[in-house]
Amino acid sequence: MSISSNAPAAADAARTGGTVTDRLVEANQRYATEFQDPGMDARPVLKVAVVACMDARLDLHAALGLELGDCHTIRNAGGVVTDDVIRSLTISQRALGTRSVILVHHTGCGLETLTEDFRIELEEEVGQRPAWAVESFRDVDQDVRQSMRRVRTSPFLLHADDVRGFVFDVTTGLLREIDPAV
């Protein structure tokens, strides 16, 4: 059994004469030729942190009308509020001044198709079970509610009064707000 395949990456590299990373580094070289220091620090202008899924279909800045420097963006598989997300939010609030948290999950998330058996499969394949949980879910709305509860109840966060959760529809681009009380 294999959890992943390198075949598409290898085929892409063969077509382009280099690896994907090579292409990205080349793109950075072009970007840097016209780059101008925006003269800002790490404190987000809007004092907001956005926690979202890493899904490549989500262009958060475009979907939320954000500009460079407006927010902190924290992404992971599922947009799940894990211990590491709490760590990042704590630093964002306590050291860098954010006051609001927006959670963005989305329709058609890959975590809806996984189970915690994924960890067992990994253990069988590599000989070691991951220390982390998959955090899979079947109901995206309920998972947003759980994420809101995790943020609101964290003792490390100073500002838990402005925490809102949404589901982004990957086919329409619209956000749907989730009522935390349902």
Tab-separated table of N, CA, C and O in Angstrom, residues 37-138:
chain	number	residue	atom	x	y	z
A	37	ASP	N	10.192	46.863	-0.907
A	37	ASP	CA	9.877	46.666	0.505
A	37	ASP	C	8.624	47.468	0.841
A	37	ASP	O	8.617	48.700	0.679
A	38	PRO	N	7.544	46.790	1.302
A	38	PRO	CA	6.319	47.529	1.611
A	38	PRO	C	6.431	48.373	2.879
A	38	PRO	O	5.520	49.142	3.185
A	39	GLY	N	7.506	48.218	3.628
A	39	GLY	CA	7.727	49.041	4.806
A	39	GLY	C	6.773	48.776	5.949
A	39	GLY	O	6.437	49.679	6.702
A	40	MET	N	6.320	47.543	6.078
A	40	MET	CA	5.399	47.206	7.159
A	40	MET	C	6.051	46.175	8.068
A	40	MET	O	7.025	45.534	7.685
A	41	ASP	N	5.500	46.039	9.274
A	41	ASP	CA	5.999	44.988	10.150
A	41	ASP	C	5.022	43.815	10.144
A	41	ASP	O	4.097	43.781	9.348
A	42	ALA	N	5.211	42.879	11.054
A	42	ALA	CA	4.418	41.648	11.062
A	42	ALA	C	3.031	41.819	11.675
A	42	ALA	O	2.245	40.870	11.668
A	43	ARG	N	2.727	42.980	12.192
A	43	ARG	CA	1.408	43.217	12.807
A	43	ARG	C	0.357	43.444	11.713
A	43	ARG	O	0.479	44.376	10.936
A	44	PRO	N	-0.676	42.601	11.667
A	44	PRO	CA	-1.691	42.773	10.626
A	44	PRO	C	-2.491	44.062	10.802
A	44	PRO	O	-2.954	44.373	11.904
A	45	VAL	N	-2.637	44.769	9.724
A	45	VAL	CA	-3.344	46.052	9.724
A	45	VAL	C	-4.770	45.909	10.257
A	45	VAL	O	-5.232	46.740	11.038
A	46	LEU	N	-5.462	44.854	9.861
A	46	LEU	CA	-6.857	44.667	10.272
A	46	LEU	C	-7.004	43.955	11.613
A	46	LEU	O	-8.128	43.707	12.064
A	47	LYS	N	-5.888	43.577	12.226
A	47	LYS	CA	-5.883	42.900	13.533
A	47	LYS	C	-6.738	41.636	13.524
A	47	LYS	O	-7.479	41.349	14.460
A	48	VAL	N	-6.622	40.867	12.431
A	48	VAL	CA	-7.395	39.644	12.287
A	48	VAL	C	-6.476	38.499	11.892
A	48	VAL	O	-5.510	38.691	11.160
A	49	ALA	N	-6.810	37.323	12.404
A	49	ALA	CA	-6.136	36.097	11.997
A	49	ALA	C	-7.169	35.206	11.310
A	49	ALA	O	-8.282	35.036	11.810
A	50	VAL	N	-6.799	34.665	10.160
A	50	VAL	CA	-7.678	33.786	9.398
A	50	VAL	C	-7.100	32.382	9.471
A	50	VAL	O	-5.944	32.161	9.109
A	51	VAL	N	-7.910	31.431	9.939
A	51	VAL	CA	-7.517	30.026	9.997
A	51	VAL	C	-8.316	29.315	8.920
A	51	VAL	O	-9.548	29.375	8.916
A	52	ALA	N	-7.614	28.664	7.986
A	52	ALA	CA	-8.315	28.054	6.850
A	52	ALA	C	-7.655	26.760	6.430
A	52	ALA	O	-6.513	26.467	6.794
A	53	CYS	N	-8.380	26.030	5.626
A	53	CYS	CA	-7.865	24.800	5.030
A	53	CYS	C	-6.768	25.139	4.023
A	53	CYS	O	-6.772	26.202	3.407
A	54	MET	N	-5.871	24.204	3.836
A	54	MET	CA	-4.766	24.389	2.890
A	54	MET	C	-5.182	24.114	1.448
A	54	MET	O	-4.382	24.281	0.537
A	55	ASP	N	-6.421	23.735	1.219
A	55	ASP	CA	-6.899	23.379	-0.120
A	55	ASP	C	-6.500	24.441	-1.148
A	55	ASP	O	-6.707	25.636	-0.927
A	56	ALA	N	-5.929	23.993	-2.242
A	56	ALA	CA	-5.413	24.896	-3.272
A	56	ALA	C	-6.505	25.687	-3.985
A	56	ALA	O	-6.207	26.669	-4.665
A	57	ARG	N	-7.762	25.291	-3.815
A	57	ARG	CA	-8.858	26.022	-4.463
A	57	ARG	C	-9.246	27.293	-3.715
A	57	ARG	O	-10.000	28.100	-4.241
A	58	LEU	N	-8.733	27.489	-2.512
A	58	LEU	CA	-9.094	28.651	-1.707
A	58	LEU	C	-8.056	29.749	-1.858
A	58	LEU	O	-6.931	29.625	-1.378
A	59	ASP	N	-8.426	30.810	-2.537
A	59	ASP	CA	-7.595	32.009	-2.634
A	59	ASP	C	-8.161	32.977	-1.601
A	59	ASP	O	-9.015	33.816	-1.905
A	60	LEU	N	-7.693	32.830	-0.379
A	60	LEU	CA	-8.285	33.570	0.742
A	60	LEU	C	-8.226	35.076	0.578
A	60	LEU	O	-9.180	35.774	0.878
A	61	HIS	N	-7.080	35.586	0.143
A	61	HIS	CA	-6.970	37.028	0.006
A	61	HIS	C	-8.002	37.560	-0.991
A	61	HIS	O	-8.678	38.555	-0.717
A	62	ALA	N	-8.152	36.903	-2.115
A	62	ALA	CA	-9.136	37.343	-3.103
A	62	ALA	C	-10.561	37.169	-2.570
A	62	ALA	O	-11.390	38.074	-2.692
A	63	ALA	N	-10.850	36.025	-1.964
A	63	ALA	CA	-12.204	35.734	-1.493
A	63	ALA	C	-12.647	36.677	-0.380
A	63	ALA	O	-13.838	36.984	-0.262
A	64	LEU	N	-11.702	37.151	0.422
A	64	LEU	CA	-12.039	38.013	1.555
A	64	LEU	C	-11.697	39.481	1.311
A	64	LEU	O	-11.872	40.316	2.197
A	65	GLY	N	-11.198	39.793	0.119
A	65	GLY	CA	-10.852	41.177	-0.194
A	65	GLY	C	-9.678	41.696	0.617
A	65	GLY	O	-9.643	42.873	0.977
A	66	LEU	N	-8.720	40.836	0.893
A	66	LEU	CA	-7.565	41.196	1.720
A	66	LEU	C	-6.366	41.609	0.875
A	66	LEU	O	-6.165	41.101	-0.220
A	67	GLU	N	-5.579	42.488	1.424
A	67	GLU	CA	-4.331	42.927	0.798
A	67	GLU	C	-3.160	42.444	1.645
A	67	GLU	O	-3.337	42.087	2.819
A	68	LEU	N	-1.976	42.498	1.081
A	68	LEU	CA	-0.761	42.168	1.808
A	68	LEU	C	-0.696	42.991	3.088
A	68	LEU	O	-0.901	44.204	3.062
A	69	GLY	N	-0.471	42.323	4.198
A	69	GLY	CA	-0.348	43.014	5.474
A	69	GLY	C	-1.634	43.132	6.264
A	69	GLY	O	-1.619	43.584	7.409
A	70	ASP	N	-2.766	42.732	5.678
A	70	ASP	CA	-4.052	42.879	6.363
A	70	ASP	C	-4.259	41.875	7.490
A	70	ASP	O	-4.923	42.185	8.484
A	71	CYS	N	-3.764	40.636	7.325
A	71	CYS	CA	-4.107	39.579	8.274
A	71	CYS	C	-2.960	38.603	8.462
A	71	CYS	O	-2.009	38.587	7.685
A	72	HIS	N	-3.085	37.802	9.499
A	72	HIS	CA	-2.266	36.603	9.626
A	72	HIS	C	-3.077	35.472	9.023
A	72	HIS	O	-4.288	35.377	9.262
A	73	THR	N	-2.440	34.619	8.252
A	73	THR	CA	-3.112	33.485	7.636
A	73	THR	C	-2.478	32.207	8.150
A	73	THR	O	-1.270	32.024	8.017
A	74	ILE	N	-3.286	31.353	8.748
A	74	ILE	CA	-2.825	30.079	9.301
A	74	ILE	C	-3.594	28.991	8.568
A	74	ILE	O	-4.824	28.955	8.618
A	75	ARG	N	-2.857	28.104	7.881
A	75	ARG	CA	-3.527	27.079	7.083
A	75	ARG	C	-3.005	25.696	7.440
A	75	ARG	O	-1.826	25.517	7.721
A	76	ASN	N	-3.918	24.735	7.393
A	76	ASN	CA	-3.561	23.325	7.555
A	76	ASN	C	-4.657	22.472	6.910
A	76	ASN	O	-5.652	23.001	6.414
A	77	ALA	N	-4.464	21.174	6.912
A	77	ALA	CA	-5.464	20.276	6.341
A	77	ALA	C	-6.767	20.409	7.122
A	77	ALA	O	-6.816	20.159	8.323
A	78	GLY	N	-7.807	20.858	6.450
A	78	GLY	CA	-9.121	21.005	7.063
A	78	GLY	C	-9.366	22.328	7.753
A	78	GLY	O	-10.484	22.612	8.156
A	79	GLY	N	-8.336	23.140	7.940
A	79	GLY	CA	-8.514	24.377	8.700
A	79	GLY	C	-8.845	24.086	10.154
A	79	GLY	O	-9.477	24.888	10.841
A	80	VAL	N	-8.402	22.934	10.624
A	80	VAL	CA	-8.730	22.450	11.958
A	80	VAL	C	-7.951	23.228	13.021
A	80	VAL	O	-6.762	23.510	12.843
A	81	VAL	N	-8.612	23.559	14.108
A	81	VAL	CA	-7.937	24.231	15.215
A	81	VAL	C	-7.249	23.167	16.062
A	81	VAL	O	-7.853	22.509	16.897
A	82	THR	N	-5.968	23.000	15.799
A	82	THR	CA	-5.109	22.056	16.507
A	82	THR	C	-4.300	22.815	17.562
A	82	THR	O	-4.361	24.042	17.643
A	83	ASP	N	-3.498	22.087	18.318
A	83	ASP	CA	-2.608	22.743	19.280
A	83	ASP	C	-1.678	23.723	18.579
A	83	ASP	O	-1.380	24.799	19.112
A	84	ASP	N	-1.208	23.381	17.389
A	84	ASP	CA	-0.299	24.287	16.695
A	84	ASP	C	-1.022	25.539	16.208
A	84	ASP	O	-0.440	26.621	16.182
A	85	VAL	N	-2.282	25.417	15.843
A	85	VAL	CA	-3.062	26.596	15.465
A	85	VAL	C	-3.253	27.491	16.689
A	85	VAL	O	-3.105	28.716	16.605
A	86	ILE	N	-3.550	26.902	17.844
A	86	ILE	CA	-3.675	27.686	19.079
A	86	ILE	C	-2.348	28.382	19.371
A	86	ILE	O	-2.320	29.557	19.760
A	87	ARG	N	-1.235	27.701	19.176
A	87	ARG	CA	0.090	28.296	19.347
A	87	ARG	C	0.243	29.528	18.456
A	87	ARG	O	0.630	30.605	18.911
A	88	SER	N	-0.092	29.376	17.176
A	88	SER	CA	0.043	30.493	16.241
A	88	SER	C	-0.904	31.633	16.585
A	88	SER	O	-0.527	32.809	16.526
A	89	LEU	N	-2.144	31.308	16.949
A	89	LEU	CA	-3.097	32.351	17.330
A	89	LEU	C	-2.652	33.076	18.600
A	89	LEU	O	-2.831	34.290	18.725
A	90	THR	N	-2.088	32.343	19.536
A	90	THR	CA	-1.601	32.952	20.772
A	90	THR	C	-0.494	33.956	20.474
A	90	THR	O	-0.502	35.082	20.990
A	91	ILE	N	0.437	33.584	19.627
A	91	ILE	CA	1.504	34.505	19.225
A	91	ILE	C	0.915	35.682	18.458
A	91	ILE	O	1.274	36.845	18.682
A	92	SER	N	-0.026	35.393	17.563
A	92	SER	CA	-0.679	36.435	16.769
A	92	SER	C	-1.355	37.462	17.669
A	92	SER	O	-1.230	38.670	17.453
A	93	GLN	N	-2.055	36.987	18.696
A	93	GLN	CA	-2.760	37.916	19.589
A	93	GLN	C	-1.835	38.582	20.595
A	93	GLN	O	-1.821	39.808	20.722
A	94	ARG	N	-1.080	37.790	21.308
A	94	ARG	CA	-0.303	38.320	22.427
A	94	ARG	C	0.929	39.113	21.999
A	94	ARG	O	1.319	40.059	22.679
A	95	ALA	N	1.547	38.739	20.892
A	95	ALA	CA	2.767	39.429	20.471
A	95	ALA	C	2.554	40.383	19.305
A	95	ALA	O	3.334	41.314	19.124
A	96	LEU	N	1.481	40.143	18.514
A	96	LEU	CA	1.338	40.910	17.281
A	96	LEU	C	-0.007	41.620	17.120
A	96	LEU	O	-0.314	42.151	16.062
A	97	GLY	N	-0.818	41.619	18.186
A	97	GLY	CA	-1.955	42.520	18.254
A	97	GLY	C	-3.245	42.144	17.577
A	97	GLY	O	-4.143	42.981	17.461
A	98	THR	N	-3.422	40.895	17.130
A	98	THR	CA	-4.708	40.575	16.500
A	98	THR	C	-5.802	40.470	17.558
A	98	THR	O	-5.542	40.161	18.722
A	99	ARG	N	-7.015	40.734	17.134
A	99	ARG	CA	-8.158	40.729	18.051
A	99	ARG	C	-9.296	39.842	17.556
A	99	ARG	O	-10.142	39.426	18.331
A	100	SER	N	-9.357	39.578	16.271
A	100	SER	CA	-10.450	38.801	15.679
A	100	SER	C	-9.889	37.525	15.055
A	100	SER	O	-8.754	37.501	14.591
A	101	VAL	N	-10.741	36.488	15.023
A	101	VAL	CA	-10.378	35.220	14.393
A	101	VAL	C	-11.505	34.824	13.450
A	101	VAL	O	-12.678	34.809	13.839
A	102	ILE	N	-11.129	34.522	12.218
A	102	ILE	CA	-12.075	34.021	11.228
A	102	ILE	C	-11.646	32.605	10.857
A	102	ILE	O	-10.488	32.372	10.516
A	103	LEU	N	-12.571	31.673	10.917
A	103	LEU	CA	-12.313	30.279	10.558
A	103	LEU	C	-12.991	29.993	9.226
A	103	LEU	O	-14.175	30.307	9.055
A	104	VAL	N	-12.246	29.411	8.289
A	104	VAL	CA	-12.801	29.129	6.966
A	104	VAL	C	-12.557	27.662	6.613
A	104	VAL	O	-11.429	27.258	6.351
A	105	HIS	N	-13.641	26.886	6.653
A	105	HIS	CA	-13.619	25.526	6.122
A	105	HIS	C	-14.238	25.621	4.726
A	105	HIS	O	-14.580	26.711	4.276
A	106	HIS	N	-14.427	24.495	4.043
A	106	HIS	CA	-14.992	24.578	2.694
A	106	HIS	C	-15.724	23.304	2.312
A	106	HIS	O	-15.546	22.252	2.926
A	107	THR	N	-16.546	23.427	1.288
A	107	THR	CA	-17.264	22.272	0.756
A	107	THR	C	-16.264	21.354	0.063
A	107	THR	O	-15.217	21.789	-0.412
A	108	GLY	N	-16.592	20.084	0.017
A	108	GLY	CA	-15.763	19.109	-0.691
A	108	GLY	C	-14.381	18.934	-0.102
A	108	GLY	O	-13.420	18.663	-0.833
A	109	CYS	N	-14.247	19.049	1.202
A	109	CYS	CA	-12.936	18.921	1.852
A	109	CYS	C	-12.484	17.454	1.859
A	109	CYS	O	-13.276	16.547	2.112
A	110	GLY	N	-11.214	17.260	1.601
A	110	GLY	CA	-10.644	15.914	1.606
A	110	GLY	C	-10.723	15.226	2.954
A	110	GLY	O	-10.747	13.992	3.026
A	111	LEU	N	-10.773	15.997	4.042
A	111	LEU	CA	-10.863	15.371	5.366
A	111	LEU	C	-12.200	14.681	5.579
A	111	LEU	O	-12.331	13.850	6.469
A	112	GLU	N	-13.186	15.007	4.754
A	112	GLU	CA	-14.474	14.318	4.847
A	112	GLU	C	-14.379	12.887	4.307
A	112	GLU	O	-15.260	12.082	4.559
A	113	THR	N	-13.320	12.583	3.563
A	113	THR	CA	-13.172	11.247	2.972
A	113	THR	C	-12.184	10.378	3.741
A	113	THR	O	-12.037	9.204	3.428
A	114	LEU	N	-11.510	10.949	4.725
A	114	LEU	CA	-10.543	10.191	5.520
A	114	LEU	C	-11.141	9.785	6.855
A	114	LEU	O	-12.153	10.330	7.282
A	115	THR	N	-10.475	8.847	7.503
A	115	THR	CA	-10.801	8.484	8.883
A	115	THR	C	-9.488	8.403	9.646
A	115	THR	O	-8.403	8.522	9.063
A	116	GLU	N	-9.592	8.147	10.923
A	116	GLU	CA	-8.378	7.977	11.730
A	116	GLU	C	-7.607	6.715	11.308
A	116	GLU	O	-6.457	6.557	11.674
A	117	ASP	N	-8.255	5.850	10.497
A	117	ASP	CA	-7.539	4.684	9.960
A	117	ASP	C	-6.342	5.109	9.115
A	117	ASP	O	-5.413	4.325	8.925
A	118	PHE	N	-6.356	6.318	8.619
A	118	PHE	CA	-5.231	6.846	7.851
A	118	PHE	C	-3.937	6.737	8.654
A	118	PHE	O	-2.889	6.391	8.117
A	119	ARG	N	-4.016	7.017	9.960
A	119	ARG	CA	-2.836	6.913	10.826
A	119	ARG	C	-2.357	5.469	10.920
A	119	ARG	O	-1.159	5.204	10.911
A	120	ILE	N	-3.302	4.536	11.007
A	120	ILE	CA	-2.937	3.118	11.095
A	120	ILE	C	-2.279	2.670	9.795
A	120	ILE	O	-1.280	1.950	9.808
A	121	GLU	N	-2.822	3.112	8.656
A	121	GLU	CA	-2.221	2.791	7.361
A	121	GLU	C	-0.795	3.346	7.267
A	121	GLU	O	0.105	2.680	6.752
A	122	LEU	N	-0.599	4.545	7.761
A	122	LEU	CA	0.751	5.123	7.776
A	122	LEU	C	1.686	4.279	8.636
A	122	LEU	O	2.822	4.010	8.255
A	123	GLU	N	1.192	3.873	9.797
A	123	GLU	CA	2.011	3.058	10.685
A	123	GLU	C	2.400	1.741	10.009
A	123	GLU	O	3.562	1.311	10.083
A	124	GLU	N	1.450	1.127	9.325
A	124	GLU	CA	1.747	-0.126	8.628
A	124	GLU	C	2.766	0.083	7.519
A	124	GLU	O	3.626	-0.753	7.274
A	125	GLU	N	2.688	1.228	6.846
A	125	GLU	CA	3.588	1.511	5.732
A	125	GLU	C	4.994	1.891	6.183
A	125	GLU	O	5.980	1.409	5.626
A	126	VAL	N	5.094	2.751	7.190
A	126	VAL	CA	6.415	3.275	7.558
A	126	VAL	C	6.954	2.746	8.873
A	126	VAL	O	8.110	3.013	9.215
A	127	GLY	N	6.119	2.016	9.630
A	127	GLY	CA	6.595	1.430	10.873
A	127	GLY	C	6.493	2.332	12.090
A	127	GLY	O	7.010	2.001	13.149
A	128	GLN	N	5.826	3.462	11.941
A	128	GLN	CA	5.651	4.384	13.065
A	128	GLN	C	4.334	5.118	12.904
A	128	GLN	O	4.041	5.644	11.837
A	129	ARG	N	3.543	5.141	13.971
A	129	ARG	CA	2.265	5.859	13.929
A	129	ARG	C	2.519	7.334	14.219
A	129	ARG	O	3.233	7.673	15.149
A	130	PRO	N	1.909	8.225	13.453
A	130	PRO	CA	2.084	9.655	13.721
A	130	PRO	C	1.530	10.029	15.092
A	130	PRO	O	0.551	9.457	15.553
A	131	ALA	N	2.137	11.035	15.701
A	131	ALA	CA	1.667	11.524	17.002
A	131	ALA	C	0.418	12.384	16.855
A	131	ALA	O	-0.298	12.611	17.824
A	132	TRP	N	0.157	12.863	15.651
A	132	TRP	CA	-0.963	13.754	15.423
A	132	TRP	C	-2.229	13.005	15.020
A	132	TRP	O	-2.173	11.899	14.504
A	133	ALA	N	-3.365	13.643	15.261
A	133	ALA	CA	-4.654	13.093	14.838
A	133	ALA	C	-4.968	13.591	13.435
A	133	ALA	O	-4.584	14.697	13.054
A	134	VAL	N	-5.684	12.802	12.676
A	134	VAL	CA	-6.088	13.195	11.324
A	134	VAL	C	-7.106	14.341	11.396
A	134	VAL	O	-7.081	15.239	10.570
A	135	GLU	N	-7.967	14.312	12.395
A	135	GLU	CA	-9.025	15.328	12.576
A	135	GLU	C	-10.031	15.303	11.429
A	135	GLU	O	-10.556	16.340	11.015
A	136	SER	N	-10.324	14.104	10.932
A	136	SER	CA	-11.312	13.982	9.865
A	136	SER	C	-12.699	14.286	10.422
A	136	SER	O	-12.917	14.298	11.628
A	137	PHE	N	-13.627	14.545	9.516
A	137	PHE	CA	-14.989	14.868	9.928
A	137	PHE	C	-15.955	14.477	8.825
A	137	PHE	O	-15.575	14.289	7.681
A	138	ARG	N	-17.226	14.366	9.175
A	138	ARG	CA	-18.271	14.050	8.205
A	138	ARG	C	-19.195	15.241	7.953
A	138	ARG	O	-19.846	15.318	6.934
